[in-house]
Coordinates of N, CA, C and O in Angstrom, one line a residue:
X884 N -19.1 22.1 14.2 CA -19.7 20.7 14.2 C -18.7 19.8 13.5 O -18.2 20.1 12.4
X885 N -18.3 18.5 14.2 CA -17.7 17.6 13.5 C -18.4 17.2 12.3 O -19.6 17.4 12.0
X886 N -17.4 16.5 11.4 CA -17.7 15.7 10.4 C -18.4 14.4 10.9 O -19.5 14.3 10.5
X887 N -17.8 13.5 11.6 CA -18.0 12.4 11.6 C -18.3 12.4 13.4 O -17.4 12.9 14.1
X888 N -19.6 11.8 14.2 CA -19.0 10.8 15.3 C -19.5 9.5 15.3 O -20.5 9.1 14.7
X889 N -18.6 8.8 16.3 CA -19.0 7.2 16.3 C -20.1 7.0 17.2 O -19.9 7.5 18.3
X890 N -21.5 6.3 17.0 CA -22.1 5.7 18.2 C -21.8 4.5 18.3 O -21.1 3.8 17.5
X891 N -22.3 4.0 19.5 CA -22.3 2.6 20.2 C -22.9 2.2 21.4 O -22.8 2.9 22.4
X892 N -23.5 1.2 21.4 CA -24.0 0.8 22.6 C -23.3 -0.1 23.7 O -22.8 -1.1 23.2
X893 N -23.1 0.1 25.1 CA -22.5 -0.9 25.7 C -23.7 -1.8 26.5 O -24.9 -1.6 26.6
X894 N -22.8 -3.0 27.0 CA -24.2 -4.1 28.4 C -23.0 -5.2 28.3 O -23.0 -6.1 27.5
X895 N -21.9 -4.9 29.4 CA -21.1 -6.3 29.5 C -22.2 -7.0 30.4 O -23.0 -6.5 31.3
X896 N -21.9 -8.8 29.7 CA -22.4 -9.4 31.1 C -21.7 -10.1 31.3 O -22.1 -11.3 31.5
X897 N -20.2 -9.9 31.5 CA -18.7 -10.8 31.8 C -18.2 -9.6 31.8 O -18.6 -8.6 31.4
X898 N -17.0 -10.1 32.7 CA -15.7 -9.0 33.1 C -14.9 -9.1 31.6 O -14.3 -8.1 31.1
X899 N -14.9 -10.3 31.0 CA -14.3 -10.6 29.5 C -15.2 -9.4 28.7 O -14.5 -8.8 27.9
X900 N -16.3 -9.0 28.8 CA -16.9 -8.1 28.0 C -16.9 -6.8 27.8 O -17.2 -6.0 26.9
X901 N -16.4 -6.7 29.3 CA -16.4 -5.2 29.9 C -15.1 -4.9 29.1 O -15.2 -4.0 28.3
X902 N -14.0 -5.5 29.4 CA -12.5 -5.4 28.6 C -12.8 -5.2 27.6 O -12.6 -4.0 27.2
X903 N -13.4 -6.1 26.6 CA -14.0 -6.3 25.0 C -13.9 -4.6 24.7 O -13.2 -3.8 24.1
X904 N -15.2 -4.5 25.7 CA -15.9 -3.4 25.0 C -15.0 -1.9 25.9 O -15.3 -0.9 25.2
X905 N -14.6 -1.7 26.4 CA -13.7 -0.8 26.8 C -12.5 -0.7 25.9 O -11.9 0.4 26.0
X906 N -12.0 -1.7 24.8 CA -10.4 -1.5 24.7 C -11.2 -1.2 23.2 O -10.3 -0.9 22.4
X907 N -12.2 -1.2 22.7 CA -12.5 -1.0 21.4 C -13.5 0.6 21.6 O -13.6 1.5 20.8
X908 N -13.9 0.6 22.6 CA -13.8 2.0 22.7 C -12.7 3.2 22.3 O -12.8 4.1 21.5
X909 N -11.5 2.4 23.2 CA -10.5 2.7 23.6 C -9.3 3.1 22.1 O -8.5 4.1 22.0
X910 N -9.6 1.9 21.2 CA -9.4 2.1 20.3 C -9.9 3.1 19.0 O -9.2 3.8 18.3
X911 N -11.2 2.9 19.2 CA -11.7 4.4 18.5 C -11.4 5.9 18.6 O -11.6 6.9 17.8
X912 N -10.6 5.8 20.2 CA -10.5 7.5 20.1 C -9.1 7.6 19.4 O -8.5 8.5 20.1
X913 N -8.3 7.2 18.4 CA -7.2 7.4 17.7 C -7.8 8.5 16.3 O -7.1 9.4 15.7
X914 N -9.0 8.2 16.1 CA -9.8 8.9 15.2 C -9.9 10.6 15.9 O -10.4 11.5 15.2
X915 N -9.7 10.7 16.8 CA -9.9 12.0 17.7 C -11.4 12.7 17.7 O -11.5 13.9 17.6
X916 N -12.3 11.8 17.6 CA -13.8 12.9 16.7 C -14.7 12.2 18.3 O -14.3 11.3 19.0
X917 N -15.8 12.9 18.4 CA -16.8 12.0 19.2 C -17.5 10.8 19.3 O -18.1 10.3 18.4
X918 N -17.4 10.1 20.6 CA -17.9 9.2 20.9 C -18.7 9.2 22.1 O -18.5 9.3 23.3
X919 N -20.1 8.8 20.7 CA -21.5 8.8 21.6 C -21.7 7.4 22.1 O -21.7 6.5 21.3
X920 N -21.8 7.0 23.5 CA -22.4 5.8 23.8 C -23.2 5.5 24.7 O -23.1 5.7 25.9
X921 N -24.4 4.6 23.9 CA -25.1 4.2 24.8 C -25.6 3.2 25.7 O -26.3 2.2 25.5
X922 N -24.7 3.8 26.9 CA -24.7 2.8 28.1 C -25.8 2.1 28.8 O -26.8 2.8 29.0
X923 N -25.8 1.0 29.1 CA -26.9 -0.2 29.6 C -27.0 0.7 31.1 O -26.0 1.1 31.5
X924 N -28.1 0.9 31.7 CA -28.4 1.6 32.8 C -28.0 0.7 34.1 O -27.4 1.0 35.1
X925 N -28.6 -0.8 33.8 CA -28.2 -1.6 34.8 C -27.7 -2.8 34.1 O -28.3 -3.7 33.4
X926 N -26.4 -2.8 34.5 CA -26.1 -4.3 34.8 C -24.3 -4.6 35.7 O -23.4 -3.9 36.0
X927 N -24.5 -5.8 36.0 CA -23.2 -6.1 36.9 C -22.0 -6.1 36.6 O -20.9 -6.5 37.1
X928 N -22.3 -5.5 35.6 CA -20.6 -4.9 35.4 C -20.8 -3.1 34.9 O -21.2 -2.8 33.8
X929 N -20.6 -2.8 35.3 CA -20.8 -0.9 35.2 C -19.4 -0.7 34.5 O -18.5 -1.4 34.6
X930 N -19.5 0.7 33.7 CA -18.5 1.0 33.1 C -18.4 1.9 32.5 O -17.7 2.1 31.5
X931 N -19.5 2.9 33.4 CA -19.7 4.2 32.9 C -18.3 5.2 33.4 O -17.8 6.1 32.6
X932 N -18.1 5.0 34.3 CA -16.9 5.3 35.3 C -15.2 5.5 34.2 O -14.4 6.5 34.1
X933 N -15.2 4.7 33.8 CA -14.3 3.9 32.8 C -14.4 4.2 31.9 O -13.3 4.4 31.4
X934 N -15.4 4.5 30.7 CA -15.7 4.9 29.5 C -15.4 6.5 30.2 O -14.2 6.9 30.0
X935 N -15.8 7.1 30.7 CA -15.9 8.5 30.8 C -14.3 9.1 30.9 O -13.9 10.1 30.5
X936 N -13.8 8.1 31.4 CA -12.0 8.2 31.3 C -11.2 8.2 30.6 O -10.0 8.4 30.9
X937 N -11.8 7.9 29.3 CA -11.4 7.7 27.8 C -12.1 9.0 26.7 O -13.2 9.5 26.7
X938 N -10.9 9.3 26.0 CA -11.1 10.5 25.3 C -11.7 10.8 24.4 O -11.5 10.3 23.3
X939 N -12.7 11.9 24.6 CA -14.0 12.4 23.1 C -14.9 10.9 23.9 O -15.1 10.2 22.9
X940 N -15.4 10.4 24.9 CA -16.8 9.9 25.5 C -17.3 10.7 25.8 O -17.0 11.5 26.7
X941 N -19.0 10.6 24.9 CA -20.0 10.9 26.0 C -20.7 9.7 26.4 O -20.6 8.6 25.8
X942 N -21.3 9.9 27.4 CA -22.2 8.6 27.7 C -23.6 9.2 27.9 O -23.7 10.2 28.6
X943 N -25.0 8.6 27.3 CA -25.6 8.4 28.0 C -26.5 7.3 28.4 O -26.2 6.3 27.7
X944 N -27.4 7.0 29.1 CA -28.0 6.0 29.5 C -29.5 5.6 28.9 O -30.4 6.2 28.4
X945 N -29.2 3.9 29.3 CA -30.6 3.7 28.7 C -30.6 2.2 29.1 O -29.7 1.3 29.3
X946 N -32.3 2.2 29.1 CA -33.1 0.8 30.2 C -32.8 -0.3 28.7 O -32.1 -1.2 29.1
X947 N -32.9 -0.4 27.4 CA -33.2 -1.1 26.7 C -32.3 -1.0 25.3 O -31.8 0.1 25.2
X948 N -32.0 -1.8 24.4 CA -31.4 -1.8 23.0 C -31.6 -0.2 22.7 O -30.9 0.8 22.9
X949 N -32.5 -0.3 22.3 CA -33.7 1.0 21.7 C -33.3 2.1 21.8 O -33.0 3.0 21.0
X950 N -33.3 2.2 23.5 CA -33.6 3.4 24.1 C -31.8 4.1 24.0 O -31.4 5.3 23.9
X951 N -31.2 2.7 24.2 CA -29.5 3.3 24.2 C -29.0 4.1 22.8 O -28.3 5.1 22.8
X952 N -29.4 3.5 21.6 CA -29.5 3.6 20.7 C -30.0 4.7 20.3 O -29.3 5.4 19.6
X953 N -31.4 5.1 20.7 CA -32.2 6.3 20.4 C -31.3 7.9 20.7 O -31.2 9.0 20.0
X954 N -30.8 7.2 22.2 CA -30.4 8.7 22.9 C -29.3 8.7 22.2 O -29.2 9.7 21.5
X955 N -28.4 7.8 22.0 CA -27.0 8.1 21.4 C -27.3 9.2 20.2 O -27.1 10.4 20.0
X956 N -27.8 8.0 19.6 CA -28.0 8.9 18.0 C -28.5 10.1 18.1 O -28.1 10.8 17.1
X957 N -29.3 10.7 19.0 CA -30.0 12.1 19.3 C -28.3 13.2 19.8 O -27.7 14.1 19.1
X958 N -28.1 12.8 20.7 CA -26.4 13.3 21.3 C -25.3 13.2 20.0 O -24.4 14.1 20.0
X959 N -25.3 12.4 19.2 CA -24.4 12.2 17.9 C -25.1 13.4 16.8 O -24.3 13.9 16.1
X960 N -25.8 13.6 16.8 CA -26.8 14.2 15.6 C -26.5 16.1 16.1 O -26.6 17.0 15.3
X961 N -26.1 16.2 17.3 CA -26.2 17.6 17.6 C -24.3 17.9 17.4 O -23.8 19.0 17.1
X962 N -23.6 16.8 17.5 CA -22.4 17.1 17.5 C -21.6 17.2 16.0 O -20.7 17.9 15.7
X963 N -22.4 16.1 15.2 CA -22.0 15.9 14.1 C -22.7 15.6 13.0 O -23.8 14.9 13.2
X964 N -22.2 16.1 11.3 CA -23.0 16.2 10.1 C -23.2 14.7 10.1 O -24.0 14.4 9.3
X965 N -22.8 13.6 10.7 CA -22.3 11.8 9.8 C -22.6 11.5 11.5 O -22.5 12.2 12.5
X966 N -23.1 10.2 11.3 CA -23.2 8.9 12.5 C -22.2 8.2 11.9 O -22.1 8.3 10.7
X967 N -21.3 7.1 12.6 CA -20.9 6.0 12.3 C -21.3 4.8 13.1 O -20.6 4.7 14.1
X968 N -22.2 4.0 13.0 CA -22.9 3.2 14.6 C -22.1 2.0 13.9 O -22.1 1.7 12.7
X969 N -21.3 1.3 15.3 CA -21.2 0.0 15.3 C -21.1 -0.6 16.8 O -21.2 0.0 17.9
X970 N -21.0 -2.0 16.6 CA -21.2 -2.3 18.1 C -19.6 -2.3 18.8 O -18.5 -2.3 18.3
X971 N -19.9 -2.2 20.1 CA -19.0 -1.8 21.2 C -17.6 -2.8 21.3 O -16.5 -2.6 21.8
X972 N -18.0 -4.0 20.5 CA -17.1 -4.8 20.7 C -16.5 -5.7 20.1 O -16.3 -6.8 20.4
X973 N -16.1 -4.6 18.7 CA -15.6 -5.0 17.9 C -13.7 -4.7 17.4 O -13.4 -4.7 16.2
X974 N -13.1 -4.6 18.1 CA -12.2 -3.9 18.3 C -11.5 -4.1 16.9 O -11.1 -3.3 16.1
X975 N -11.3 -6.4 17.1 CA -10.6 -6.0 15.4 C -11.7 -5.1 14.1 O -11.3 -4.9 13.0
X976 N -12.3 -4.9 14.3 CA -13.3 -4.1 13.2 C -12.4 -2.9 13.1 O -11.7 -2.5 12.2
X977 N -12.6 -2.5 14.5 CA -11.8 -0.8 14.2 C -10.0 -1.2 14.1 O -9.1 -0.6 13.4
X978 N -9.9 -1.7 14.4 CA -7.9 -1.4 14.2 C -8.1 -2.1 13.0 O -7.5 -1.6 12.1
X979 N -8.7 -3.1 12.5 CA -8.2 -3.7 10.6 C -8.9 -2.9 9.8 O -8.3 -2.6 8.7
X980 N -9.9 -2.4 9.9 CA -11.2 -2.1 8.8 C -11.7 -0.6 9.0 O -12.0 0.1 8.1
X981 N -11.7 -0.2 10.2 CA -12.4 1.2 10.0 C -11.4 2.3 9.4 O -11.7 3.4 8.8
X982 N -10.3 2.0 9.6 CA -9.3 3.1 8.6 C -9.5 3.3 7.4 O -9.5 4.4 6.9
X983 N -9.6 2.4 7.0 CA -9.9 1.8 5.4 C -11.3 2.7 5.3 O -11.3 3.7 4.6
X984 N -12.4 2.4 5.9 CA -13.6 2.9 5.6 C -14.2 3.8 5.6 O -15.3 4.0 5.1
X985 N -12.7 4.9 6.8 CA -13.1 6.0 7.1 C -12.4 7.4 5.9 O -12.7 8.5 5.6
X986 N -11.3 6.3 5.7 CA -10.5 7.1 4.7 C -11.7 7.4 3.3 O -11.9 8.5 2.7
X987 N -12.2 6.3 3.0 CA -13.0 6.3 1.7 C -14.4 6.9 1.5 O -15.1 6.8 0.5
X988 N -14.8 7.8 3.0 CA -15.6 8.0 2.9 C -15.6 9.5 2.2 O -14.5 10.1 2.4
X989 N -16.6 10.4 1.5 CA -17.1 11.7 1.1 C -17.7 12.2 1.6 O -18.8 11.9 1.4
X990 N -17.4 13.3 2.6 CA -17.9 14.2 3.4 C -18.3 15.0 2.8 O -18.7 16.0 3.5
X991 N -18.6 15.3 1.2 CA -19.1 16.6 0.9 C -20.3 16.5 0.2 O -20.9 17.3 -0.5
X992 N -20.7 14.9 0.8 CA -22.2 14.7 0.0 C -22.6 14.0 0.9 O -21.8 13.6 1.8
X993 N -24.1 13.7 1.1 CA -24.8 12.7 2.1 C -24.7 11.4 1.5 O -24.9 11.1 0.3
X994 N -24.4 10.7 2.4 CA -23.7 9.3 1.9 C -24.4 8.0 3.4 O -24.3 8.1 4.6
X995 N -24.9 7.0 2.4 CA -24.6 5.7 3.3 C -23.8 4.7 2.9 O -23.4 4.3 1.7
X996 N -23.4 4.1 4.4 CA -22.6 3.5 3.7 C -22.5 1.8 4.9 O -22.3 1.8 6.1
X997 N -22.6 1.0 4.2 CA -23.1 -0.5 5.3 C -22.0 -1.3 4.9 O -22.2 -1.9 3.9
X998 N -20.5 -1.4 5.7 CA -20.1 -2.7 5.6 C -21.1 -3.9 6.0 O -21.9 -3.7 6.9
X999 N -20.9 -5.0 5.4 CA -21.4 -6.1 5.9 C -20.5 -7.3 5.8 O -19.4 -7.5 5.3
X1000 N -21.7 -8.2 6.4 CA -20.4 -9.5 6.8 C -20.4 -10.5 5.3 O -21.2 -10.8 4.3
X1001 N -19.2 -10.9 5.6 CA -19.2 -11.6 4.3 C -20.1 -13.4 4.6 O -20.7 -13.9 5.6
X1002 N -19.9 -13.6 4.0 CA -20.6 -15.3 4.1 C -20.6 -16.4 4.8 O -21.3 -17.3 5.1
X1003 N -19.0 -15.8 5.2 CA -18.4 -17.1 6.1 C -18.8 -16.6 7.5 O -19.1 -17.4 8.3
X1004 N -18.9 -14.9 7.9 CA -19.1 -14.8 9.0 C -20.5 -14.7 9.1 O -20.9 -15.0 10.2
X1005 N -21.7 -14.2 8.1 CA -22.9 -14.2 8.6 C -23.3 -15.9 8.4 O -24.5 -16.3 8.6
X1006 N -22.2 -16.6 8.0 CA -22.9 -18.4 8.1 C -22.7 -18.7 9.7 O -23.3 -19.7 10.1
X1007 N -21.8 -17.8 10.8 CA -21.8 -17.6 12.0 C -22.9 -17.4 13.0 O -22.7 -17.3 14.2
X1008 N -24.1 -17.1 12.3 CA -25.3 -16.2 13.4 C -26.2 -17.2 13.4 O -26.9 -17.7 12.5
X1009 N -26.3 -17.4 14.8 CA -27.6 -18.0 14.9 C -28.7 -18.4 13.7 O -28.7 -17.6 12.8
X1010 N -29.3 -19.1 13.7 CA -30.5 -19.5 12.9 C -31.0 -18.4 12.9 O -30.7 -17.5 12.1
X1011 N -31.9 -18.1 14.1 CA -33.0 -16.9 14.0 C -32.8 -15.7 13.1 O -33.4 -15.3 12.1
X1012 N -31.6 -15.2 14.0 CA -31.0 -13.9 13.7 C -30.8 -13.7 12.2 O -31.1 -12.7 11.5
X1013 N -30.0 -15.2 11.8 CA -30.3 -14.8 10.2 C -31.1 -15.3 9.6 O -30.8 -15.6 8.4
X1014 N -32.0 -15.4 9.9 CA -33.6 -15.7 9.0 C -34.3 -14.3 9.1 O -35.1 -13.9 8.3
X1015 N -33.9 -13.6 10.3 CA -35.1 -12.3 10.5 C -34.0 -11.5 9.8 O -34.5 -10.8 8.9
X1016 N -32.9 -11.3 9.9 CA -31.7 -10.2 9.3 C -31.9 -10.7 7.5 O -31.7 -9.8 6.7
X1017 N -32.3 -11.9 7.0 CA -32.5 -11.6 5.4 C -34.4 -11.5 5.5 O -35.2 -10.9 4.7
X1018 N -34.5 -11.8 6.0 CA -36.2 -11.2 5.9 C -36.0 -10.3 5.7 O -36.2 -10.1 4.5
X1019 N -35.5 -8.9 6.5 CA -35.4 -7.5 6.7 C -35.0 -6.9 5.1 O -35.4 -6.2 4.1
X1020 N -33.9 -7.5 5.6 CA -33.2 -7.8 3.8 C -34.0 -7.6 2.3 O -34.0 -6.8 1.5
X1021 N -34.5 -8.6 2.4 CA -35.4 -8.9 1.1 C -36.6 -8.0 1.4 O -37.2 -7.9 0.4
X1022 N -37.3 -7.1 3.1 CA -38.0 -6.4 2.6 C -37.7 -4.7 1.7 O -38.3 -4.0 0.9
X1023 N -36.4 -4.6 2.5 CA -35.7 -3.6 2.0 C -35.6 -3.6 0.4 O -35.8 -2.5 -0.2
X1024 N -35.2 -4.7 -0.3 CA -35.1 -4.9 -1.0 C -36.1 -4.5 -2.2 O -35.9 -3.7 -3.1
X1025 N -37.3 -5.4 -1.6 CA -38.3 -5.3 -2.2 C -39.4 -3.9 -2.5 O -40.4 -3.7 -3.2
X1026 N -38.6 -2.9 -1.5 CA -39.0 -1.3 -1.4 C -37.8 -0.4 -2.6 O -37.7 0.8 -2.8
X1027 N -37.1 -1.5 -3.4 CA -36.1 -0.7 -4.3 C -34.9 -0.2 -4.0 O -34.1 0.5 -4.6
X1028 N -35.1 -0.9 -2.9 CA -33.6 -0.7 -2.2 C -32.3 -1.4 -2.4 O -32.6 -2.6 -2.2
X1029 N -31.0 -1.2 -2.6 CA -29.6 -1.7 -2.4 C -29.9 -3.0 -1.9 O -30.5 -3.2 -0.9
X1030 N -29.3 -3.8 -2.9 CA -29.3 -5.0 -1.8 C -28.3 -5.5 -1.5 O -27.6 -6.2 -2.2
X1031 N -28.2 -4.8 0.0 CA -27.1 -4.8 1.1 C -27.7 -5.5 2.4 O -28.8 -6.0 2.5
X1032 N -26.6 -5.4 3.5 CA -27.2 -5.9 4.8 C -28.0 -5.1 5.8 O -27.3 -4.8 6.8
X1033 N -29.0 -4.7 5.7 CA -29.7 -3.8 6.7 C -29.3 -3.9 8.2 O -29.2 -2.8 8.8
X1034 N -29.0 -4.8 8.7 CA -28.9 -4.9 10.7 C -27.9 -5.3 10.9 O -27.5 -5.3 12.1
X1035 N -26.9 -5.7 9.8 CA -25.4 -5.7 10.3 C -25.1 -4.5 11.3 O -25.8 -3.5 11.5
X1036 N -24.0 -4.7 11.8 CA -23.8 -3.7 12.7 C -23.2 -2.1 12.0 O -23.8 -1.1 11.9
X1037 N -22.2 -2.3 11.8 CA -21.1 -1.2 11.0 C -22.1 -0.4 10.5 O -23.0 -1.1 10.0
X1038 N -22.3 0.6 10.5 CA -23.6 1.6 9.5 C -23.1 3.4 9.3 O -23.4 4.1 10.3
X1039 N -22.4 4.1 8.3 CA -22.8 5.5 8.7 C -23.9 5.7 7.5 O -24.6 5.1 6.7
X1040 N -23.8 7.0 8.2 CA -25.2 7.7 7.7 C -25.4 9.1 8.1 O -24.9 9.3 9.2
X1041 N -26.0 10.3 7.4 CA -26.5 11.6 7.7 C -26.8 11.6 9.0 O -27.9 11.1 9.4
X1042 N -26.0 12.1 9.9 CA -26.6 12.7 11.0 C -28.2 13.4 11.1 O -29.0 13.3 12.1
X1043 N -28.6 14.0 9.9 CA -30.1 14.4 9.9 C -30.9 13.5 9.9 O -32.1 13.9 10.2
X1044 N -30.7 12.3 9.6 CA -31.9 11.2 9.7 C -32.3 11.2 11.0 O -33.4 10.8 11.3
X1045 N -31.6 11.4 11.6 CA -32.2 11.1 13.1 C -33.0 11.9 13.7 O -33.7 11.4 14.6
X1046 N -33.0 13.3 13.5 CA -34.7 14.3 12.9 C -35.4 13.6 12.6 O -36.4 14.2 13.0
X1047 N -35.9 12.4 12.0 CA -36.9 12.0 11.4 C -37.3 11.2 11.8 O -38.1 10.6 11.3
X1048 N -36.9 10.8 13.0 CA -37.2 9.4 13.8 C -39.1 9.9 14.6 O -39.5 11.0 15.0
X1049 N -39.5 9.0 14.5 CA -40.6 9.7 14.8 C -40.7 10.1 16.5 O -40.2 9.2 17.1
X1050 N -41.3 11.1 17.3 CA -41.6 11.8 18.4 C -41.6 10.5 19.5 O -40.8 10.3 20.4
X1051 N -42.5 9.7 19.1 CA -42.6 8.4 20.5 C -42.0 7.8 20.1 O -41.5 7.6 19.0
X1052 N -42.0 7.2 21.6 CA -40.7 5.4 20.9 C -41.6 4.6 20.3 O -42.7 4.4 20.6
X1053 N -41.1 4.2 19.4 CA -42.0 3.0 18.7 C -41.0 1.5 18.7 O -41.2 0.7 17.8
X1054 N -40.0 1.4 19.8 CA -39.5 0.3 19.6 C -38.9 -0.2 18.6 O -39.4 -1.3 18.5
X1055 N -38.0 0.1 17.6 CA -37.4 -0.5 16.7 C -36.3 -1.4 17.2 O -35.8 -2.1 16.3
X1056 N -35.9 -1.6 18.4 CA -35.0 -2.4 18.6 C -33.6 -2.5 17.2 O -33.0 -1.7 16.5
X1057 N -33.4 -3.6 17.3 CA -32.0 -3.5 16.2 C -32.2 -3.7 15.0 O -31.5 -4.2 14.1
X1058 N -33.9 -3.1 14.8 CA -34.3 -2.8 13.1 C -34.2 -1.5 13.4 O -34.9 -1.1 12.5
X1059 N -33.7 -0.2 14.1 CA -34.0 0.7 13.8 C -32.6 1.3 12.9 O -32.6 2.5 13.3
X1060 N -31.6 1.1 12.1 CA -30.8 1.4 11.0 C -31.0 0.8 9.8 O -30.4 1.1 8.8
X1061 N -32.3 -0.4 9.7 CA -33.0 -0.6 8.9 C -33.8 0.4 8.1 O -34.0 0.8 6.9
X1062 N -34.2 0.7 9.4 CA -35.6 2.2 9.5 C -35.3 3.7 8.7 O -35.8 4.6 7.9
X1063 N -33.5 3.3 9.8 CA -33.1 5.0 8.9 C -32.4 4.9 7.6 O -31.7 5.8 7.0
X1064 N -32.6 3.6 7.2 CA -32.2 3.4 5.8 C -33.1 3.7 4.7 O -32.8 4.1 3.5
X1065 N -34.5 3.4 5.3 CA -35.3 3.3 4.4 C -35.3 4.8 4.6 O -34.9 5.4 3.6
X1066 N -35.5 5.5 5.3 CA -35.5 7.1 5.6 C -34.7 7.9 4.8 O -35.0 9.1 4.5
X1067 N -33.1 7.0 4.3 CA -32.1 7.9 3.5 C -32.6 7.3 2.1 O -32.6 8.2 1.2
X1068 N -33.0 6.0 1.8 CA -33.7 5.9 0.5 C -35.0 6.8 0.1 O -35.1 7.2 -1.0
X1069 N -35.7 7.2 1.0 CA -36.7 7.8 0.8 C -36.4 9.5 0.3 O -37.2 10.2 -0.3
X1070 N -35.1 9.7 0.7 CA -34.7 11.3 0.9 C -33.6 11.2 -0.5 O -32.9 12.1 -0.9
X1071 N -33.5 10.0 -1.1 CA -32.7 10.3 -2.3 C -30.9 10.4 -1.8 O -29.9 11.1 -2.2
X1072 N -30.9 9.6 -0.8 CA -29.5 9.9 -0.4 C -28.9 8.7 -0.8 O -29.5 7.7 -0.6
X1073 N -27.3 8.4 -1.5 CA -26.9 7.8 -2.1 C -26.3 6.7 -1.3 O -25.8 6.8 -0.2
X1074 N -26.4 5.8 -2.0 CA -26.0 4.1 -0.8 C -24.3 3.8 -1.6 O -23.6 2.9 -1.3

């Protein structure tokens, strides 16, 4: 079993997106470890074909946020002790920052660990997004929790948490690394 693999979700809806998220794929496999992703089932730009062409991809599929997400992490969890989930299309993330973050991590303990954005870029997000992303926040918080960024993207974490996900879907959409936070707080695992 690996130490570490990466999830991610893909859904270009530009050919600009499909590149995005293909060359930051693309860029992850320098790490040589697995990559889980989960691909948008339908949409007009396909790129299952293409990811599968690129080294240490698995792919599998899924109708919704959730569901891509779900299966990933389920396929990541059998391969490896650590998840690392971020989004597909982040490429400067991985060539400036994930070296740095992967170097610093401790493999010989269960560890979370949440880059998040700094101020100037979460002053970047939509209204909504960031009224419901510190809502989340402050409820996390208010359970005794780190006060860090819950729904930022960048997230590792114990591959075992995702055992704990409960049996049916229950929709967590892109609260569900919220969910398995509260799940590693609950299990005494160190932030």
């Amino acid at each position: 079993m690996e130490k570490i693999a990466f999830v991610t979700a893909t859904w270009a809806r530009t050919e600009n997106e499909r590149a995005l998220i293909l060359e930051t794929v693309n860029a992850l496999g320098v790490f040589k470890v697995p990559i889980v992703i989960g691909n948008k089932n339908r949409t007009d730009f396909p790129m299952e074909k293409d990811l599968l062409k690129l080294p240490f991809v698995e792919v599998v599929g899924g109708d919704s946020l959730h569901e891509q997400r779900t299966q990933a992490y389920k396929r990541a969890a059998l391969l490896a002790e650590n998840i690392f989930w971020m989004e597909s299309d982040k490429k400067e993330f991985v060539t400036l920052h994930l070296p740095t973050i992967i170097s610093s991590l401790d493999f010989k303990r269960p560890e979370v660990v949440l880059p998040y954005p700094n101020k100037e870029s979460f002053g970047t997000y939509p209204p909504f997004q960031a009224a419901i992303e510190e809502c989340i926040n402050r409820m996390m918080a208010a359970y005794g929790m780190p006060a860090l960024h819950y729904t930022y993207g960048p997230t590792f974490f114990p591959g075992a948490l995702v055992g704990l996900l409960p049996a049916e879907d229950k929709g967590f959409g892109w609260g569900i690394n919220a969910f398995l936070m509260f799940l590693a707080h609950c299990k005494n695992i160190s932030f």
